[in-house]
Structures are given as C-alpha cells and as structure tokens.
Amino acid sequence: MSESERDFTLSNRAQTFLHEMVPGGAHTNARGSDQYPEGMAPIIVRGDGARVLDVDSNWFVEYGAGLKAVTLGHGYEPVVRRVCEAASSGVNFTRPSVWEVRAAERFLEMVPTADMVKFAKNGSDVTTAAVKLARAATGRDLIAVCRTQPFFSVDDWFIATTSMASGIPRAVRDLTVHFDYNDLESLRTVLAQHPGQIAAIVMEPATGTREPQPGFLEGVRELANRDGSVLIFDEMICGMRWSSAGAQAVYGVTPDLSTWGKALGNGFSVSALAGKRDLMERGGLNTDESRVFLLSNTHGAETTGLAAYLAVADTYAERDVVAEMEAAGQKLQIALLDVIESAGISEYLSVFGRPSALVFGTRDAAGAPSQEYRALLLQELLRHGVLCQSLVISAAHTDDDIDVTVEAFRRASAVYARAIESGTTYGYLAGRAVAPAIREFAAPRRLEVQA
C-alpha cells in the first residue's frame, strides 16, 4: 500500500461509534471529525515523541499535540516516571498532599510575578475563577474580553459571546463587552462607555500570529489601573511556550491575575490560577471580606497532574525547551515557505506566526480565505503522513520529523497548485470542506442521515 493509499477503515468505524455515543463525536470541539477531511479523521492508539499511531496502523508526524499541551513529546519518560511515582502512592486524599506543597513552591519560583497560586484541572475553570475574583474585588459585573482572540472559557460569561450561545440567557450575554488586540483606543472607548462598571480586562498577552505592538500591553496596564479594573492574562498557550514564566515575563508587563494550563503538565490535566495576594486571599482564610468560592473541587490537586507539572518544570530548568521549539519551528517555516514558493502558490498558501506556534492560511483561486482549500491541504498531508490543524511544534520534533513534513507539504502543494489552476477543489477534495469548530449550526458538516 502506498502512502497516498493510507487506509482509515477502522478509524471511520470507531468515529461512527463515537458519534452514536458522544455528542459531536469527540470531547473537545477542536478534536471533532468536522475539523478534518471526511473519512480521514484518525482515531489515535498511542504516541511516541512527535509521532502518533492510529487504529489502522498509520503513523503520523503530529503537530499541536493535545491542542498545544504537549511540548516535550508523547510518552516523555521523566514525566511518565514522576506521574507513576505519584500514582503508586495514591492520587487523592482527605487532606492536602506533599505534591501540593512542592508544586505551589515550584510554580511561584518559576513565575515570580505571582504571590499565590491555586491548581485545578482545566483552563476554563481557572479563568472563570479569575473573573469571579475580579467581580468580588471590584463589586462590578461587566467583563471586557479581547474579541480578536479565539477562546477563554467554556463557561457562560465567555461562550455567550460566540456563535454557540444557545442556552445562555440574554442577561448573561449582556455582561461581557469587547475590545480589540493592539488597539488601545478600542479599550479606552469601552471603558468610557461603561464607567466604573468593568470588573476585569481579560486577554492573552500575545498569540501565535500577533505580538503586542510597542506600548500596547503597557497601555492596557495603565488603563486598568486608572479604571480600577483587574487585568487578567490568559497564559494557556504563551505559558511554557513563550517562556516558563509566561509572556508576562517576555514583555515585562505584570497582570493582577494570570491563568495557566496546557503545557504545564505536558498533556496531563493540570491548570493554575496565579496572582496578587490581596485578590487571591479572597478565596482563602486570611480575609475579612466576603469569601469567594474559589476552585474547590475533588480533583483539583489530584497528585498525578501536580507530579507531571514538577517533572515538566525540572525539564525546563535543565534544557532551554523554549529555544528548542523556536529553532525547530524556524527551520520548518523556512523550508515550507521555500516549498510553497517553488509550487508557485505563495499567494494562496502561507505559513506564518511565532516559530513555536506556527499556523497556515489557505486561500482559494480568487484569493479569499477558504475552508475547502484547507480541507484539501489537510487531506493531502494526511495521505503523506502528517496530522495537523496547525504547525505548533514541540521540542520532540526531530530533523527527521521536519523532513517528513516538508516532503508531505511538497506533495500537497503540487495538488493545491493544480486545484488553484482549475479554480476549484472539485475532483481533488474527497468530501465536504472542514468547518469552524465554534459555529451555530452543525451544517455544513451535519452528520449525513443514514438510509
């Protein structure tokens, strides 16, 4: 069987079963089969470094592992060993464990801009907890969210702002307002429109595709101080990828609260809320204010997640993991841009962003952003051994992994170029286009009714 004839029979069968049992066929929208070409959504058996094996025995070089959560590679032995050590001694107790002491101490050493930290299991919970603290501290209701950044929480205060707001009362939707990244005037305007009403300004300090313009973050910090709003940085992606101390350390602007997850545990479930003592203590016992019910849950300090974090922190202290990712990403980007240029499709296919968090853009023959051409690219990359929704790299990607990726892009670009020349993906793309992960209706990838 040739590379281009990879079989997905067992994956397709398993995906059908998932759709019967699990709404959406996956437990995260971004992992859904509608994000991949029809009939080519692999079901993973295991991973090793930067590669994964599916149920049909196909190996792929994988990018963006665990939605950017895995920076050290699948099955990274020091993390696995530490997790097994913790698990063998018990994972959940009636009282705090020594892992909580060790993890908190290590985190506050790693992120010196924070006074206190509280751990949880996912990013949505800690970001919502930050919003709750801000509302309690300010006595205000409104939250200002950066609308040019994609995602902050599964909870109503944020999801109400998306196209999937079904089931969320209008009263909740009205409590979130918006500003734009790198546009201080838009933030200044929204603060002026709601004087003394905005509890928190929530934003990522940067994204893979947008760095802060000179003075922007400093300006946000100044406006928050002037208005009395709490500044919250979402470090889910930047933390451990821009720096082990987060993007706040890279850009030199300290938020009041910051939220962490993803790479914190190299894929294991652990997240963190960190920040100033006067805010964090509102969820503790050293306060005379009304207490905030802050991240009190059964599994928040489960030992394996904290052990994973400690092993990740050790690795980052021993190696410059961020520099490794930056170097590998830069090498990959340079090679792919050369491939795309050689195929004559630079106007239609692009690879851009921070080297450790690259993305690709797809355009049709008219130059408009296109989900059909995105599906075509993903289809051809899968056929040649690359599984990716983006090109977010890890420190586990080897030169060989990059070589496989470049060759897959070379072959995919040839097909892409023919489709551009034809002015259509018809005859090249098998099935329907991919669709945005967050959209109001299941169409255009609604499950087809079986006869």
Coordinates of C-alpha atoms in Angstrom, one line a residue:
M1 CA 0.0 0.0 0.0
S2 CA 1.4 3.4 -1.0
E3 CA 1.5 6.4 1.3
S4 CA -1.3 8.1 -0.7
E5 CA -3.5 5.0 -0.2
R6 CA -3.5 5.1 3.6
D7 CA -6.5 3.2 5.0
F8 CA -8.8 4.8 7.5
T9 CA -11.4 2.0 7.7
L10 CA -11.1 1.3 11.4
S11 CA -10.8 5.0 12.3
N12 CA -14.0 5.7 10.4
R13 CA -15.8 2.8 12.1
A14 CA -14.7 4.0 15.5
Q15 CA -15.7 7.6 14.7
T16 CA -19.2 6.4 13.7
F17 CA -19.5 4.7 17.1
L18 CA -18.3 7.8 18.8
H19 CA -21.0 9.9 17.1
E20 CA -23.6 7.4 18.4
M21 CA -22.4 7.6 22.0
V22 CA -20.8 11.1 22.4
P23 CA -22.4 14.4 21.2
G24 CA -20.1 15.7 18.4
G25 CA -18.1 12.5 18.3
A26 CA -15.3 14.0 20.5
H27 CA -14.8 15.5 23.9
T28 CA -13.4 18.8 22.5
N29 CA -14.8 20.7 19.6
A30 CA -11.4 21.3 18.1
R31 CA -10.8 17.5 18.0
G32 CA -14.1 16.8 16.1
S33 CA -14.2 14.9 12.8
D34 CA -15.6 18.1 11.2
Q35 CA -12.2 19.6 11.6
Y36 CA -10.7 17.0 9.2
P37 CA -11.4 15.8 5.7
E38 CA -14.4 13.4 5.6
G39 CA -13.3 9.8 6.1
M40 CA -9.8 10.9 7.2
A41 CA -10.1 11.6 10.9
P42 CA -7.7 9.2 12.6
I43 CA -8.5 7.6 16.0
I44 CA -5.3 7.5 17.9
V45 CA -3.9 4.4 19.7
R46 CA -0.6 5.8 21.1
G47 CA 2.0 8.5 20.7
D48 CA 5.8 8.4 20.7
G49 CA 7.7 11.7 20.7
A50 CA 6.2 13.8 17.9
R51 CA 4.5 10.9 16.2
V52 CA 1.2 9.1 16.7
L53 CA -0.2 5.7 15.6
D54 CA -3.9 5.3 14.7
V55 CA -6.1 2.2 14.8
D56 CA -5.4 1.5 11.1
S57 CA -1.6 1.2 11.9
N58 CA -0.9 4.5 10.2
W59 CA 2.0 6.6 11.8
F60 CA 1.8 10.4 11.5
V61 CA 4.1 13.2 12.4
E62 CA 1.7 15.3 14.7
Y63 CA 1.6 19.0 15.4
G64 CA -0.3 20.9 18.0
A65 CA -0.3 17.8 20.2
G66 CA -3.1 17.9 22.8
L67 CA -4.2 21.3 21.5
K68 CA -0.8 22.7 22.2
A69 CA -0.5 21.0 25.6
V70 CA 2.4 18.6 24.8
T71 CA 5.8 20.5 24.4
L72 CA 8.1 17.6 25.5
G73 CA 6.6 14.9 23.3
H74 CA 4.3 12.0 23.9
G75 CA 5.4 9.5 26.5
Y76 CA 8.2 11.7 27.7
E77 CA 9.9 9.4 30.2
P78 CA 10.8 11.8 33.0
V79 CA 7.2 13.0 33.2
V80 CA 5.8 9.5 32.9
R81 CA 8.1 8.2 35.6
R82 CA 7.2 11.1 38.0
V83 CA 3.5 10.5 37.4
C84 CA 3.8 6.8 38.0
E85 CA 5.7 7.5 41.3
A86 CA 2.8 9.8 42.4
A87 CA 0.1 7.4 41.3
S88 CA 1.6 4.4 43.1
S89 CA 1.3 6.2 46.4
G90 CA -2.3 7.3 45.9
V91 CA -3.9 10.0 43.8
N92 CA -6.5 11.7 46.0
F93 CA -6.7 12.1 49.8
T94 CA -8.8 13.7 52.5
R95 CA -6.2 16.3 53.2
P96 CA -3.6 18.1 51.0
S97 CA -0.6 16.1 49.8
V98 CA 3.1 16.9 49.7
W99 CA 2.7 17.3 46.0
E100 CA 0.6 20.4 46.6
V101 CA 3.4 21.9 48.7
R102 CA 6.1 21.1 46.1
A103 CA 4.0 22.2 43.1
A104 CA 3.0 25.6 44.7
E105 CA 6.5 26.3 45.8
R106 CA 8.0 25.5 42.4
F107 CA 5.4 27.4 40.5
L108 CA 5.9 30.6 42.5
E109 CA 9.7 30.2 41.9
M110 CA 9.1 29.9 38.2
V111 CA 6.6 32.8 38.0
P112 CA 8.0 35.4 40.4
T113 CA 5.3 38.0 39.4
A114 CA 2.7 35.9 41.3
D115 CA 2.3 35.9 45.1
M116 CA -0.1 32.9 45.3
V117 CA -1.3 30.0 43.1
K118 CA -4.2 27.6 43.2
F119 CA -4.2 24.5 41.0
A120 CA -7.1 22.9 39.1
K121 CA -7.7 20.5 36.2
N122 CA -8.6 22.7 33.2
G123 CA -8.1 26.2 31.8
S124 CA -11.7 27.2 31.7
D125 CA -12.2 26.7 35.4
V126 CA -9.2 28.8 36.4
T127 CA -10.1 31.6 34.0
T128 CA -13.6 31.7 35.3
A129 CA -12.3 31.7 38.8
A130 CA -10.2 34.8 37.9
V131 CA -13.3 36.5 36.6
K132 CA -15.1 35.7 39.8
L133 CA -12.3 37.1 42.0
A134 CA -12.3 40.3 39.9
R135 CA -16.1 40.8 40.3
A136 CA -15.8 40.2 44.0
A137 CA -12.9 42.6 44.5
T138 CA -14.4 45.4 42.4
G139 CA -18.1 45.0 43.1
R140 CA -18.7 45.3 39.4
D141 CA -20.4 42.9 36.9
L142 CA -19.1 43.6 33.4
I143 CA -16.1 41.8 31.8
A144 CA -14.1 43.2 28.9
V145 CA -12.8 40.5 26.7
C146 CA -10.4 40.8 23.7
R147 CA -12.7 39.8 20.9
T148 CA -9.8 39.3 18.4
Q149 CA -8.6 36.3 20.4
P150 CA -10.3 33.0 20.0
F151 CA -11.1 31.3 23.3
F152 CA -11.1 31.9 27.1
S153 CA -13.6 29.5 28.8
V154 CA -16.4 27.0 28.3
D155 CA -18.4 29.0 30.9
D156 CA -21.3 31.2 30.0
W157 CA -19.6 34.6 30.6
F158 CA -17.4 33.8 27.5
I159 CA -19.4 31.3 25.4
A160 CA -22.3 33.8 25.4
T161 CA -20.0 36.0 23.1
T162 CA -19.6 33.2 20.5
S163 CA -21.8 31.8 17.8
M164 CA -22.7 28.9 20.1
A165 CA -24.6 31.0 22.7
S166 CA -27.7 28.8 22.6
G167 CA -28.9 28.0 26.1
I168 CA -27.3 31.1 27.7
P169 CA -29.7 33.8 29.0
R170 CA -29.6 37.3 27.4
A171 CA -28.9 38.7 30.8
V172 CA -25.6 36.8 30.9
R173 CA -24.7 37.8 27.4
D174 CA -25.0 41.4 28.2
L175 CA -22.4 41.2 31.0
T176 CA -19.5 40.8 28.5
V177 CA -18.2 43.6 26.4
H178 CA -15.3 43.7 23.9
F179 CA -12.2 45.4 22.8
D180 CA -9.6 44.6 20.1
Y181 CA -6.0 43.5 20.4
N182 CA -3.3 46.1 19.7
D183 CA -6.0 48.8 19.7
L184 CA -5.8 50.8 22.9
E185 CA -8.4 53.2 21.6
S186 CA -11.0 50.4 21.5
L187 CA -10.3 49.5 25.1
R188 CA -10.4 53.2 26.1
T189 CA -13.7 53.5 24.4
V190 CA -15.3 50.5 26.1
L191 CA -14.1 51.7 29.5
A192 CA -15.6 55.2 28.8
Q193 CA -18.9 53.6 27.7
H194 CA -19.2 51.7 30.9
P195 CA -17.5 53.9 33.6
G196 CA -16.9 52.2 36.9
Q197 CA -18.6 49.0 35.7
I198 CA -15.9 46.8 34.2
A199 CA -14.6 44.3 36.8
A200 CA -11.9 42.7 34.6
I201 CA -10.0 43.0 31.3
V202 CA -9.3 39.5 30.0
M203 CA -6.8 38.9 27.2
E204 CA -3.9 36.8 26.0
P205 CA -0.7 38.9 26.2
A206 CA 0.1 37.6 22.7
T207 CA -0.9 34.9 20.2
G208 CA 1.0 32.8 17.7
T209 CA 0.1 35.2 15.0
R210 CA 0.1 38.6 16.8
E211 CA 2.7 40.1 19.0
P212 CA 1.9 43.2 21.1
Q213 CA 2.8 46.5 19.4
P214 CA 5.2 48.7 21.4
G215 CA 3.4 50.2 24.3
F216 CA 0.2 48.2 23.9
L217 CA 0.4 46.0 26.9
E218 CA 1.8 48.8 29.0
G219 CA -1.1 50.9 27.9
V220 CA -3.6 48.2 28.9
R221 CA -1.9 48.0 32.3
E222 CA -2.2 51.8 32.7
L223 CA -5.9 51.9 31.7
A224 CA -6.7 49.0 34.1
N225 CA -5.0 50.9 36.9
R226 CA -6.8 54.1 36.1
D227 CA -10.2 52.4 35.8
G228 CA -9.8 50.2 38.8
S229 CA -10.3 47.0 36.7
V230 CA -8.5 43.8 37.3
L231 CA -6.1 42.8 34.5
I232 CA -6.2 39.1 33.7
F233 CA -3.7 37.5 31.3
D234 CA -4.6 34.1 29.8
E235 CA -1.3 32.3 29.6
M236 CA -2.7 29.0 28.5
I237 CA -0.7 29.0 25.3
C238 CA 2.1 31.5 26.0
G239 CA 2.9 30.0 29.3
M240 CA 5.7 27.4 28.8
R241 CA 5.9 28.2 25.1
W242 CA 6.9 31.9 25.1
S243 CA 8.7 31.4 28.5
S244 CA 8.4 29.2 31.6
A245 CA 7.5 32.4 33.3
G246 CA 4.9 33.3 30.7
A247 CA 4.6 36.0 28.1
Q248 CA 4.3 38.5 31.0
A249 CA 8.0 37.9 31.7
V250 CA 8.9 38.2 28.0
Y251 CA 7.1 41.6 27.6
G252 CA 7.6 42.9 31.1
V253 CA 4.0 43.7 31.9
T254 CA 2.6 42.1 35.1
P255 CA -1.2 41.3 35.3
D256 CA -3.1 41.2 38.5
L257 CA -4.1 37.6 37.8
S258 CA -2.9 35.0 35.3
T259 CA -4.3 31.6 34.2
W260 CA -2.2 28.6 33.1
G261 CA -2.7 25.2 31.7
K262 CA -1.9 23.1 28.6
A263 CA 1.9 22.7 28.6
L264 CA 2.0 23.0 32.3
G265 CA 1.7 19.2 32.6
N266 CA 2.9 18.1 29.1
G267 CA -0.7 16.9 28.4
F268 CA -1.6 15.7 31.9
S269 CA -4.6 17.6 33.4
V270 CA -3.3 20.5 35.5
S271 CA -4.0 24.2 35.4
A272 CA -3.3 27.1 37.6
L273 CA -4.7 30.5 38.8
A274 CA -1.9 32.8 40.0
G275 CA -1.7 36.4 41.0
K276 CA -1.6 39.1 43.7
R277 CA -2.1 38.1 47.3
D278 CA -4.9 40.6 48.0
L279 CA -7.0 39.2 45.2
M280 CA -6.2 35.5 45.7
E281 CA -6.8 35.6 49.5
R282 CA -10.5 36.4 48.8
G283 CA -10.7 32.7 48.2
G284 CA -8.8 31.9 51.4
L285 CA -8.9 32.3 55.1
N286 CA -6.8 35.4 55.6
T287 CA -9.5 37.9 54.8
D288 CA -12.3 39.8 56.4
E289 CA -14.2 40.2 53.1
S290 CA -17.0 38.0 51.9
R291 CA -15.2 34.9 50.7
V292 CA -15.2 33.7 47.1
F293 CA -15.9 30.1 46.4
L294 CA -12.6 29.6 44.6
L295 CA -11.7 26.4 42.8
S296 CA -13.0 23.9 45.4
N297 CA -13.3 20.6 43.6
T298 CA -12.5 16.9 44.2
H299 CA -9.8 16.5 41.6
G300 CA -8.1 20.0 41.7
A301 CA -5.0 18.7 43.5
E302 CA -5.0 15.1 42.3
T303 CA -1.4 14.1 42.6
T304 CA -0.5 12.9 39.1
G305 CA -1.2 16.3 37.4
L306 CA 1.0 18.1 40.0
A307 CA 3.7 15.5 39.6
A308 CA 3.6 16.0 35.9
Y309 CA 4.0 19.7 36.3
L310 CA 7.0 19.2 38.6
A311 CA 8.7 17.0 36.0
V312 CA 8.0 19.5 33.3
A313 CA 9.4 22.3 35.4
D314 CA 12.5 20.2 36.0
T315 CA 13.0 19.6 32.3
Y316 CA 12.6 23.3 31.5
A317 CA 15.2 24.1 34.2
E318 CA 17.6 21.5 32.7
R319 CA 17.1 22.4 29.0
D320 CA 16.1 25.5 27.1
V321 CA 12.9 23.9 25.8
V322 CA 11.5 27.2 24.5
A323 CA 14.7 27.8 22.4
E324 CA 14.5 24.3 21.1
M325 CA 10.9 24.8 19.9
E326 CA 11.8 28.2 18.4
A327 CA 14.7 26.8 16.5
A328 CA 12.8 23.8 15.1
G329 CA 9.8 26.0 14.2
Q330 CA 12.1 28.4 12.4
K331 CA 13.7 25.6 10.4
L332 CA 10.3 24.2 9.5
Q333 CA 8.9 27.6 8.4
I334 CA 11.9 28.4 6.2
A335 CA 11.7 25.0 4.5
L336 CA 7.9 25.2 4.0
L337 CA 7.9 28.7 2.6
D338 CA 10.5 27.5 0.0
V339 CA 8.3 24.6 -0.9
I340 CA 5.3 26.8 -1.3
E341 CA 7.2 29.3 -3.4
S342 CA 8.6 26.6 -5.6
A343 CA 5.0 25.4 -6.3
G344 CA 4.0 28.9 -7.3
I345 CA 1.2 29.2 -4.7
S346 CA 2.6 31.7 -2.2
E347 CA -0.5 33.9 -2.8
Y348 CA -2.8 31.1 -1.8
L349 CA -0.9 29.1 0.9
S350 CA 1.0 30.7 3.7
V351 CA 2.8 29.6 6.9
F352 CA 3.2 32.3 9.5
G353 CA 3.4 33.2 13.2
R354 CA 5.8 32.8 16.0
P355 CA 8.2 29.9 15.2
S356 CA 6.9 27.8 18.2
A357 CA 3.3 28.4 17.3
L358 CA 3.0 28.4 13.5
V359 CA -0.2 28.3 11.6
F360 CA -1.1 28.0 7.9
G361 CA -3.5 30.1 5.9
T362 CA -5.4 28.7 2.9
R363 CA -7.0 30.8 0.1
D364 CA -8.9 29.9 -3.0
A365 CA -8.2 30.8 -6.6
A366 CA -9.9 34.2 -6.0
G367 CA -7.6 34.9 -3.0
A368 CA -10.4 34.5 -0.4
P369 CA -9.9 32.5 2.8
S370 CA -11.2 29.0 2.1
Q371 CA -12.2 26.1 4.2
E372 CA -12.4 23.9 1.1
Y373 CA -8.8 24.5 0.3
R374 CA -7.9 24.0 3.9
A375 CA -9.6 20.6 3.8
L376 CA -7.7 19.8 0.6
L377 CA -4.4 20.7 2.2
L378 CA -5.2 18.6 5.3
Q379 CA -6.3 15.7 3.1
E380 CA -3.0 15.6 1.2
L381 CA -0.9 16.0 4.3
L382 CA -2.7 13.1 6.0
R383 CA -2.1 11.0 2.9
H384 CA 1.6 11.6 3.2
G385 CA 1.9 11.1 7.0
V386 CA 1.3 14.5 8.7
L387 CA -1.5 15.1 11.1
C388 CA -2.0 18.8 11.8
Q389 CA -4.5 21.6 12.2
S390 CA -1.7 24.0 12.6
L391 CA 2.1 23.7 12.8
V392 CA 2.5 24.2 16.5
I393 CA 5.8 22.4 17.2
S394 CA 7.2 20.7 20.2
A395 CA 10.7 20.1 21.5
A396 CA 10.2 16.4 20.5
H397 CA 10.1 17.2 16.7
T398 CA 13.4 15.9 15.2
D399 CA 15.1 16.8 12.0
D400 CA 13.6 13.6 10.5
D401 CA 10.1 14.7 11.6
I402 CA 10.6 18.0 9.9
D403 CA 11.9 16.3 6.7
V404 CA 8.8 14.1 6.6
T405 CA 6.7 17.3 7.0
V406 CA 8.5 19.2 4.3
E407 CA 8.1 16.3 1.8
A408 CA 4.4 16.0 2.7
F409 CA 4.0 19.7 2.0
R410 CA 5.8 19.3 -1.2
R411 CA 3.4 16.7 -2.5
A412 CA 0.4 18.6 -1.0
S413 CA 1.4 21.8 -2.6
A414 CA 1.5 20.2 -6.1
V415 CA -2.1 19.1 -5.7
Y416 CA -3.0 22.5 -4.2
A417 CA -1.4 24.2 -7.2
R418 CA -3.5 22.1 -9.7
A419 CA -6.7 23.0 -7.8
I420 CA -5.8 26.7 -7.9
E421 CA -5.1 26.5 -11.6
S422 CA -8.5 24.7 -12.0
G423 CA -10.2 27.3 -9.9
T424 CA -11.9 24.7 -7.8
T425 CA -11.3 21.8 -5.4
Y426 CA -13.8 19.7 -7.3
G427 CA -12.1 16.5 -8.4
Y428 CA -9.3 17.0 -5.8
L429 CA -11.1 17.1 -2.5
A430 CA -13.0 14.0 -1.5
G431 CA -16.0 15.0 0.6
R432 CA -17.1 18.3 2.2
A433 CA -15.0 21.1 3.5
V434 CA -13.9 21.4 7.1
A435 CA -15.8 23.9 9.3
P436 CA -15.1 26.2 12.1
A437 CA -15.0 24.4 15.5
I438 CA -17.3 27.0 17.0
R439 CA -20.3 27.7 14.8
E440 CA -24.1 28.0 15.4
F441 CA -25.3 25.1 13.3
A442 CA -23.9 21.6 12.5
A443 CA -24.1 22.4 8.8
P444 CA -22.0 22.4 6.7
R445 CA -20.8 19.2 8.4
R446 CA -24.0 17.9 9.8
L447 CA -23.9 14.1 10.1
E448 CA -25.5 12.6 6.9
V449 CA -28.7 10.7 7.6
Q450 CA -28.2 7.0 7.1
A451 CA -30.7 5.3 4.9

